[in-house]
Coordinates of C-alpha atoms in Angstrom, one line a residue:
M1 CA 0.0 0.1 0.0
K2 CA 1.4 3.4 -1.0
I3 CA 1.6 6.3 1.3
P4 CA -0.7 9.1 0.3
P5 CA 0.7 12.4 -1.0
A6 CA 0.1 15.3 1.4
F7 CA 1.7 18.3 -0.3
D8 CA 1.5 17.5 -4.1
G9 CA -1.5 19.5 -4.9
G10 CA -4.0 16.9 -3.7
D11 CA -3.4 14.1 -6.2
H12 CA -4.5 10.8 -4.7
A13 CA -2.1 7.8 -4.6
K14 CA -3.1 4.7 -6.3
R15 CA -4.8 2.3 -4.0
G16 CA -3.6 -1.3 -3.3
P17 CA -5.9 -4.5 -3.5
A18 CA -6.8 -4.3 0.2
G19 CA -8.2 -0.7 -0.3
R20 CA -10.2 -1.9 -3.5
A21 CA -11.8 -4.6 -1.4
A22 CA -12.7 -2.2 1.3
A23 CA -14.3 0.8 -0.1
I24 CA -16.1 2.3 -3.1
V25 CA -16.5 6.1 -3.7
L26 CA -20.0 5.5 -5.2
G27 CA -18.4 4.6 -8.4
M28 CA -14.8 5.0 -7.6
L29 CA -12.4 3.7 -4.9
A30 CA -11.1 5.4 -1.8
L31 CA -8.6 4.4 0.8
L32 CA -10.6 4.4 3.9
G33 CA -9.9 3.7 7.7
P34 CA -10.8 6.5 10.1
H35 CA -8.0 7.8 12.2
V36 CA -9.6 10.8 13.6
A37 CA -12.6 10.4 16.0
W38 CA -15.7 12.5 15.6
S39 CA -15.4 15.9 17.5
Q40 CA -17.9 16.9 20.0
D41 CA -17.0 20.7 20.0
Q42 CA -18.5 23.4 22.2
A43 CA -21.1 24.5 19.8
C44 CA -22.6 21.1 19.8
A45 CA -22.3 20.4 23.5
Q46 CA -23.9 23.7 24.5
R47 CA -26.9 23.5 22.2
T48 CA -30.1 24.6 24.1
Q49 CA -32.5 24.3 21.1
P50 CA -33.4 20.6 20.4
S51 CA -33.8 19.4 17.0
S52 CA -37.5 19.3 15.8
Q53 CA -39.3 16.2 17.0
G54 CA -40.9 13.8 14.5
V55 CA -38.7 14.9 11.6
D56 CA -40.6 14.9 8.3
F57 CA -38.5 15.0 5.2
A58 CA -41.4 15.2 2.8
A59 CA -41.5 19.0 2.4
A60 CA -37.7 19.3 2.3
A61 CA -37.5 16.6 -0.4
A62 CA -40.2 18.3 -2.4
R63 CA -38.4 21.6 -2.2
Q64 CA -35.0 20.2 -3.3
A65 CA -36.2 17.6 -6.0
P66 CA -36.6 20.2 -8.9
A67 CA -33.0 21.1 -8.7
V68 CA -31.6 17.5 -8.4
V69 CA -30.3 16.0 -11.6
G70 CA -29.1 12.8 -13.0
V71 CA -25.6 12.6 -14.5
S72 CA -25.0 10.0 -17.2
V73 CA -21.3 9.6 -18.3
I74 CA -19.9 7.8 -21.4
G75 CA -16.3 6.9 -21.8
Q76 CA -15.2 6.4 -18.2
R77 CA -11.7 5.1 -17.4
D78 CA -11.0 1.5 -17.7
D79 CA -9.7 1.2 -14.2
W80 CA -13.0 2.2 -12.6
P81 CA -14.4 -0.7 -10.5
T82 CA -17.6 -2.4 -11.4
V83 CA -20.5 -3.1 -9.0
D84 CA -22.1 -6.5 -8.7
T85 CA -25.6 -6.0 -10.1
S86 CA -26.3 -9.8 -10.6
A87 CA -29.2 -9.6 -7.9
R88 CA -31.2 -7.0 -9.9
V89 CA -34.3 -7.9 -11.9
S90 CA -32.9 -6.3 -14.9
A91 CA -29.7 -4.6 -16.0
P92 CA -30.2 -0.9 -16.8
F93 CA -28.9 0.4 -20.1
D94 CA -27.1 3.2 -18.4
Q95 CA -24.9 0.5 -16.7
A96 CA -23.5 -0.7 -20.1
P97 CA -19.7 -0.9 -20.4
G98 CA -18.1 2.6 -20.7
R99 CA -21.1 4.2 -19.0
G100 CA -21.7 5.5 -15.5
L101 CA -24.4 7.1 -13.5
A102 CA -24.1 9.8 -10.8
S103 CA -26.2 12.7 -9.4
G104 CA -25.9 16.3 -9.1
F105 CA -27.7 19.6 -8.2
I106 CA -28.2 23.0 -9.9
F107 CA -26.9 25.8 -7.6
S108 CA -27.3 28.8 -10.1
R109 CA -30.2 29.7 -12.3
D110 CA -28.0 30.0 -15.3
G111 CA -27.2 26.4 -15.5
Y112 CA -24.2 25.6 -13.2
V113 CA -24.3 22.1 -11.8
L114 CA -22.3 20.4 -9.1
T115 CA -21.4 16.8 -9.0
S116 CA -18.5 14.5 -8.0
S117 CA -15.3 14.7 -9.9
H118 CA -14.8 10.9 -10.0
A119 CA -18.2 10.6 -11.7
V120 CA -17.0 12.6 -14.8
L121 CA -13.3 11.9 -14.8
G122 CA -12.4 10.3 -18.2
A123 CA -15.7 11.3 -19.8
Q124 CA -16.3 11.5 -23.4
Q125 CA -19.7 12.9 -23.0
V126 CA -21.6 14.0 -19.9
V127 CA -25.5 14.2 -20.1
V128 CA -27.5 15.9 -17.3
S129 CA -31.2 14.9 -17.0
T130 CA -33.4 17.3 -15.1
A131 CA -36.4 16.7 -12.9
D132 CA -38.8 17.8 -15.8
R133 CA -37.3 15.0 -18.0
H134 CA -35.1 17.2 -20.2
R135 CA -31.7 16.1 -21.1
F136 CA -28.7 18.2 -22.0
D137 CA -25.2 17.7 -23.1
A138 CA -23.1 19.2 -20.3
V139 CA -19.7 21.1 -20.5
I140 CA -17.2 20.2 -17.7
V141 CA -16.1 23.7 -16.5
G142 CA -13.4 22.3 -14.1
L143 CA -13.0 19.6 -11.5
D144 CA -10.9 19.1 -8.4
R145 CA -10.0 15.4 -7.4
R146 CA -8.7 16.3 -4.0
T147 CA -12.1 17.4 -2.7
D148 CA -14.0 15.3 -5.3
V149 CA -15.9 18.3 -6.8
A150 CA -16.8 18.8 -10.4
L151 CA -18.5 21.8 -11.9
L152 CA -20.7 21.3 -15.1
K153 CA -22.7 23.8 -17.2
I154 CA -25.9 23.2 -19.0
P155 CA -27.8 25.7 -21.2
G156 CA -30.8 27.4 -19.7
G157 CA -32.0 30.3 -17.6
N158 CA -34.2 30.7 -14.6
L159 CA -33.6 27.1 -13.6
P160 CA -34.5 25.8 -10.2
T161 CA -31.8 25.8 -7.6
V162 CA -31.2 24.2 -4.3
A163 CA -31.4 26.0 -1.0
V164 CA -27.9 26.1 0.6
D165 CA -26.9 26.4 4.2
R166 CA -23.3 27.5 4.4
T167 CA -23.3 28.7 7.9
G168 CA -24.8 25.8 10.0
K169 CA -22.8 23.5 12.1
L170 CA -23.9 19.8 12.0
C171 CA -23.6 17.9 15.1
P172 CA -23.6 14.1 15.6
G173 CA -27.1 13.0 16.1
E174 CA -28.7 15.4 13.8
W175 CA -31.1 14.2 11.1
V176 CA -30.1 14.5 7.5
A177 CA -31.4 13.1 4.2
A178 CA -29.9 12.4 0.7
M179 CA -31.3 12.5 -2.7
G180 CA -29.9 11.0 -5.7
A181 CA -30.1 8.1 -8.3
P182 CA -28.7 4.9 -6.6
F183 CA -28.4 2.3 -9.3
G184 CA -30.3 4.7 -11.6
F185 CA -33.6 5.1 -9.5
E186 CA -33.8 8.8 -9.9
R187 CA -34.6 11.3 -7.0
S188 CA -34.6 8.5 -4.3
V189 CA -34.6 9.9 -0.8
T190 CA -32.9 8.1 2.2
A191 CA -32.4 9.5 5.7
G192 CA -30.3 9.0 8.8
V193 CA -28.3 10.9 11.3
V194 CA -24.9 12.5 11.4
S195 CA -22.4 10.0 12.9
A196 CA -19.3 12.3 13.0
N197 CA -18.4 15.7 11.9
P198 CA -15.8 16.3 10.8
R199 CA -14.1 12.9 9.8
Y200 CA -10.8 12.7 8.1
M201 CA -9.6 9.8 6.0
P202 CA -6.1 8.7 5.2
G203 CA -5.0 9.8 1.8
G204 CA -7.8 12.4 1.9
G205 CA -5.5 15.4 1.9
G206 CA -7.0 16.8 5.1
V207 CA -10.4 17.3 3.5
P208 CA -13.1 17.2 6.1
L209 CA -16.1 14.9 5.7
I210 CA -19.5 14.5 7.3
Q211 CA -20.0 10.8 8.3
T212 CA -23.6 9.7 8.3
D213 CA -25.6 6.4 8.4
V214 CA -27.7 7.7 5.4
A215 CA -28.1 4.8 2.8
L216 CA -26.0 5.7 -0.1
N217 CA -25.1 3.4 -3.1
P218 CA -23.4 3.8 -6.5
G219 CA -25.4 6.4 -8.5
N220 CA -25.7 8.7 -5.3
S221 CA -22.4 10.4 -6.0
G222 CA -22.8 14.2 -6.4
G223 CA -26.3 14.3 -4.9
P224 CA -27.2 16.7 -2.1
L225 CA -27.3 15.9 1.6
F226 CA -29.9 18.2 3.2
D227 CA -31.1 18.9 6.8
E228 CA -34.6 18.8 8.3
R229 CA -35.0 22.4 7.2
G230 CA -34.6 21.4 3.5
E231 CA -31.2 23.2 3.2
V232 CA -28.2 21.5 1.4
V233 CA -25.4 20.9 3.9
G234 CA -23.3 18.6 1.9
M235 CA -22.5 16.7 -1.3
N236 CA -22.5 12.9 -1.2
S237 CA -19.1 11.5 -2.1
M238 CA -18.3 8.0 -0.8
I239 CA -19.3 4.9 1.2
Y240 CA -17.4 2.5 3.3
A241 CA -18.2 -1.2 2.1
V242 CA -16.8 -4.5 1.6
G243 CA -19.0 -5.6 -1.3
G244 CA -19.6 -2.2 -2.9
S245 CA -23.0 -1.3 -1.5
Y246 CA -24.1 0.5 1.7
I247 CA -23.4 -1.2 5.0
G248 CA -24.0 1.9 7.4
L249 CA -21.1 4.3 6.6
S250 CA -21.5 7.1 4.2
F251 CA -19.5 10.3 3.7
S252 CA -20.4 13.7 2.3
L253 CA -18.3 16.9 1.6
P254 CA -19.6 19.8 3.6
I255 CA -21.3 22.4 1.4
D256 CA -19.1 25.3 2.4
T257 CA -16.1 23.4 1.0
V258 CA -18.1 22.5 -2.1
M259 CA -19.2 26.0 -2.8
R260 CA -15.7 27.4 -2.2
I261 CA -14.2 25.0 -4.7
A262 CA -17.1 25.7 -7.2
E263 CA -16.5 29.5 -7.1
E264 CA -12.8 29.0 -7.9
L265 CA -13.6 26.5 -10.7
R266 CA -16.2 28.9 -12.2
A267 CA -13.7 31.7 -12.0
T268 CA -10.6 30.0 -13.3
G269 CA -11.6 26.5 -14.3
K270 CA -9.1 25.1 -11.8
V271 CA -8.1 25.0 -8.2
T272 CA -4.7 26.3 -7.3
R273 CA -2.9 25.0 -4.3
G274 CA 0.6 25.3 -2.7
Q275 CA 3.0 22.3 -2.3
I276 CA 6.5 21.8 -1.0
G277 CA 7.2 18.4 -2.5
A278 CA 7.1 16.3 0.8
R279 CA 5.1 13.1 0.9
T280 CA 3.8 12.4 4.3
Q281 CA 1.6 10.4 6.6
P282 CA -0.1 11.1 9.9
L283 CA 2.0 10.3 13.1
T284 CA 0.1 7.8 15.0
D285 CA 0.1 6.8 18.6
E286 CA 2.2 3.6 17.6
L287 CA 4.7 5.6 15.6
A288 CA 5.2 8.6 17.9
P289 CA 7.4 6.8 20.5
A290 CA 9.8 5.5 17.8
F291 CA 10.6 9.3 17.0
G292 CA 10.8 10.3 20.7
L293 CA 7.4 12.1 20.7
A294 CA 4.9 11.7 23.4
A295 CA 1.8 13.1 21.3
A296 CA 0.6 11.8 18.0
T297 CA 0.5 15.1 16.2
G298 CA 2.2 16.3 13.2
A299 CA 3.1 15.0 9.6
L300 CA 5.7 12.3 9.2
I301 CA 7.8 12.7 6.0
V302 CA 8.3 9.5 4.1
R303 CA 9.7 10.9 0.9
V304 CA 11.1 14.2 -0.4
D305 CA 10.7 14.8 -4.1
A306 CA 14.0 15.6 -6.0
A307 CA 14.7 19.4 -6.6
S308 CA 11.6 20.2 -4.6
P309 CA 11.3 23.1 -2.2
A310 CA 11.4 20.6 0.6
E311 CA 14.7 19.1 -0.7
I312 CA 16.1 22.5 -1.1
A313 CA 15.2 23.4 2.4
G314 CA 17.0 20.2 3.7
L315 CA 13.9 18.2 4.7
R316 CA 14.5 14.4 4.8
S317 CA 12.5 11.2 5.3
G318 CA 12.0 10.7 9.0
D319 CA 11.4 14.3 9.8
V320 CA 8.2 15.2 11.6
I321 CA 6.6 18.5 10.7
L322 CA 5.0 19.6 14.1
S323 CA 3.5 22.9 12.9
V324 CA 3.4 25.5 10.1
D325 CA 3.8 29.2 11.1
A326 CA 2.8 28.3 14.7
A327 CA 4.5 27.4 17.9
Q328 CA 2.0 24.8 19.1
P329 CA 1.8 21.5 17.5
M330 CA -0.7 21.1 14.8
S331 CA -2.9 18.2 13.6
Y332 CA -2.0 16.4 10.4
E333 CA -5.0 17.8 8.6
D334 CA -4.2 21.3 9.7
I335 CA -0.7 21.0 8.4
Q336 CA -1.9 19.8 5.0
N337 CA -4.5 22.5 4.8
R338 CA -2.0 25.3 5.8
V339 CA 0.5 24.2 3.1
S340 CA -2.1 23.7 0.4
S341 CA -3.7 27.0 1.1
A342 CA -0.3 28.9 1.1
R343 CA 0.3 31.2 -1.8
P344 CA 2.7 29.9 -4.4
G345 CA 6.0 32.0 -4.1
S346 CA 5.6 32.6 -0.4
R347 CA 7.6 30.9 2.4
L348 CA 6.5 29.0 5.4
A349 CA 8.2 28.5 8.8
L350 CA 8.2 24.9 9.7
N351 CA 8.8 23.5 13.2
V352 CA 10.5 20.2 12.4
W353 CA 11.3 17.3 14.8
R354 CA 14.6 15.7 13.9
H355 CA 16.7 13.2 16.0
R356 CA 14.5 13.9 19.1
S357 CA 15.0 17.7 19.0
A358 CA 13.1 20.6 17.4
L359 CA 14.6 22.3 14.2
P360 CA 13.2 25.5 12.5
V361 CA 13.0 25.2 8.6
Q362 CA 12.1 27.8 6.2
V363 CA 10.7 26.4 2.9
A364 CA 9.3 28.0 -0.2
V365 CA 5.9 27.1 -1.5
A366 CA 5.6 26.0 -5.2
Q367 CA 2.4 25.8 -7.1
G368 CA 0.7 22.5 -7.1
V369 CA -0.5 20.8 -10.3
A370 CA -4.1 21.6 -11.0
D371 CA -6.4 18.9 -12.4
A372 CA -6.8 19.2 -16.0
V373 CA -10.4 19.4 -17.4
P374 CA -11.2 16.2 -19.5
Q375 CA -11.6 16.9 -23.1
V376 CA -15.1 16.0 -23.9
A377 CA -15.5 14.8 -27.5
R378 CA -17.8 16.7 -29.8
R379 CA -20.5 15.0 -31.5
T380 CA -19.3 14.2 -35.0
D381 CA -21.9 11.5 -35.9
M382 CA -24.4 13.8 -37.8
H383 CA -24.9 11.2 -40.4
E384 CA -23.8 8.0 -38.8
V385 CA -24.9 4.7 -40.2
R386 CA -27.5 2.8 -38.2
F387 CA -27.0 5.1 -35.2
G388 CA -23.5 3.6 -34.7
L389 CA -24.7 0.0 -34.5
E390 CA -23.1 -2.8 -36.2
L391 CA -25.8 -5.7 -36.4
A392 CA -25.6 -9.4 -37.1
E393 CA -28.4 -11.7 -37.8
R394 CA -28.8 -15.0 -36.1
K395 CA -30.6 -17.5 -38.3
G396 CA -31.8 -21.0 -37.4
P397 CA -34.3 -22.8 -35.3
P398 CA -35.1 -21.6 -31.7
G399 CA -33.3 -23.4 -28.9
V400 CA -30.3 -24.5 -31.1
G401 CA -27.2 -22.9 -29.8
L402 CA -26.9 -19.9 -27.3
L403 CA -28.9 -17.4 -29.3
D404 CA -32.5 -17.4 -30.6
P405 CA -33.0 -16.3 -34.1
G406 CA -33.0 -12.4 -34.3
L407 CA -31.0 -9.3 -34.9
Y408 CA -28.3 -8.8 -32.5
V409 CA -25.8 -5.8 -31.6
K410 CA -22.3 -6.8 -32.7
S411 CA -20.6 -3.5 -31.8
V412 CA -21.7 0.0 -30.8
T413 CA -20.5 3.6 -31.1
G414 CA -21.9 7.1 -31.3
S415 CA -25.6 7.6 -30.6
A416 CA -26.4 3.9 -29.7
Q417 CA -23.6 3.9 -27.3
R418 CA -24.8 7.0 -25.6
A419 CA -28.2 5.5 -25.3
G420 CA -26.7 2.6 -23.5
L421 CA -26.9 -0.2 -25.9
R422 CA -24.1 -2.8 -25.8
F423 CA -22.8 -6.1 -27.4
G424 CA -25.3 -8.9 -27.3
D425 CA -28.5 -6.7 -27.2
M426 CA -31.3 -8.0 -29.4
V427 CA -33.2 -5.4 -31.5
L428 CA -36.9 -6.3 -31.8
A429 CA -38.4 -3.1 -33.2
V430 CA -37.9 0.4 -34.5
N431 CA -40.6 2.6 -33.1
D432 CA -43.7 0.6 -33.7
V433 CA -42.3 -1.6 -36.5
S434 CA -41.1 -5.0 -35.7
V435 CA -37.8 -6.0 -37.2
S436 CA -35.9 -9.4 -37.4
G437 CA -33.2 -8.6 -39.9
Q438 CA -30.9 -6.0 -41.1
A439 CA -33.1 -5.3 -44.2
E440 CA -36.1 -4.8 -42.1
F441 CA -34.1 -2.5 -39.7
D442 CA -32.7 -0.3 -42.7
A443 CA -36.2 0.0 -44.1
A444 CA -37.6 1.1 -40.8
I445 CA -35.1 3.8 -40.3
K446 CA -35.1 5.0 -43.9
S447 CA -38.0 7.5 -43.4
I448 CA -36.7 8.7 -40.0
G449 CA -35.2 12.2 -40.1
D450 CA -32.0 13.3 -38.4
D451 CA -34.1 15.7 -36.2
E452 CA -36.3 12.9 -34.9
T453 CA -36.0 10.7 -31.8
V454 CA -36.0 6.9 -32.5
A455 CA -37.2 4.4 -30.1
L456 CA -35.6 0.9 -30.4
L457 CA -37.1 -2.0 -28.6
I458 CA -34.3 -3.8 -27.0
M459 CA -34.1 -7.2 -25.3
R460 CA -31.4 -7.8 -22.8
G461 CA -31.5 -11.0 -21.1
N462 CA -35.2 -11.4 -20.1
A463 CA -35.9 -7.7 -19.9
R464 CA -37.5 -5.7 -22.7
A465 CA -37.6 -1.9 -23.0
F466 CA -37.8 0.8 -25.6
V467 CA -34.5 2.9 -25.5
P468 CA -34.6 6.4 -27.0
I469 CA -31.8 7.4 -29.6
A470 CA -31.4 11.2 -29.5
P471 CA -31.9 13.2 -32.7
R472 CA -28.7 13.3 -34.6
R473 CA -29.1 17.1 -35.3
S474 CA -29.7 18.0 -31.8
G475 CA -27.3 18.8 -28.9
A476 CA -29.9 18.0 -26.5
V477 CA -30.6 14.4 -25.6
S478 CA -34.0 12.8 -25.6
A479 CA -36.2 13.3 -22.6
A480 CA -37.8 10.0 -23.1
R481 CA -37.6 7.5 -20.2
R482 CA -34.8 4.9 -20.0
L483 CA -35.0 1.4 -18.7
D484 CA -33.1 2.4 -15.6
A485 CA -35.8 4.9 -14.7
A486 CA -38.8 3.1 -15.9
G487 CA -38.1 -0.5 -15.3
P488 CA -38.8 -3.3 -17.9
A489 CA -42.0 -3.0 -20.0
S490 CA -42.2 -6.7 -20.2
A491 CA -40.3 -9.9 -19.5
N492 CA -40.1 -13.0 -21.6

């Protein structure tokens, strides 16, 4: 297992096999293992106004629902993990290889949408579906992997927006609810209580998280977490799980952090952080005695990058950074945040512990590498053949071999891939015209214009559903329902 980087601009280290088996970030992996207990601060301990009795999230959910969106992604990275869906009644078309589902929410009336960065990283196309069933090709304005925030832009004006609470302090025991699209079931609401706030994760770059027992599953990524007043207090990001599904531990990014990152992404398209080129790990209770320290505070350096400000300043592996610009020892997370928030070109005064004695070190701050915005491919399939489908006919008597007679998908690109079709799907009809061979398929689509939506009746396994193919002359994607939202129309 590799040590997570602390001062390299927030880039996550690759996870080992143990981490992959332990956690899923609602569609991507995270190295989990809490090392900081929940905090019971004075504000929570001295609360005199109890939470409302008999919490009813119905009004809150209704208030937020118009601004909650679904995010469908095509062309994800090959190293994203898969989720076992074998127990499901039918496999949704948005779960085809190379596709992904997430959630998001509109926070400005001119079409800015927030979601998780891991949901859109490596995307070739991002489609946002709104509560009124409209679907739009979205532009990725910017993303930040350290905090797992991505900013999208869709066309429109006077759009519904979520109500945001940037001032409240969530305390353990408070009721919260989440809304999103777990496994494609849009605008699902789940509720629970705050388990810890803040919670820090190893390898998380000092980013605070809200731990809850709200049921989250793949597809909830990027959706809102709101309180009983119906105000958004966080963005859902990850779960702790052995098998890839919810087991009682969920994590959300505080909304004040989300909005701060969103504002920077909106202004510059990137998040700029300071770094000094030192890779660190938290100093634990077990490690502290080995270095002659009684308290488990500070950042233990495990590697110094060549020609970095840390190497120039004389820092080395085995040094413990006790504080930054402060006399008193600081927590690992505070040290990370102090370095990353420093202005590139400035200098930091480090209090370093080396060979069982304190040593002052002055180090310059370099600019961290910002996350690049994925290059989303433009649609170039204006006149694609058969919507990007390569079809094959299976002839012969039923029950002989693995396939029944019919028209099958051999390969898929373009519009058909965006609609979720995949190898092995059986094409039964074009709109209301049944087809059983390529000649019938070509005849059925001959009269369909490039500005018309086409509905293909597809059978996958035992599930049948009409799947919309978006107009080839339109940048907007069809608002028709997909199998993942509507369920199978029939099963044979």
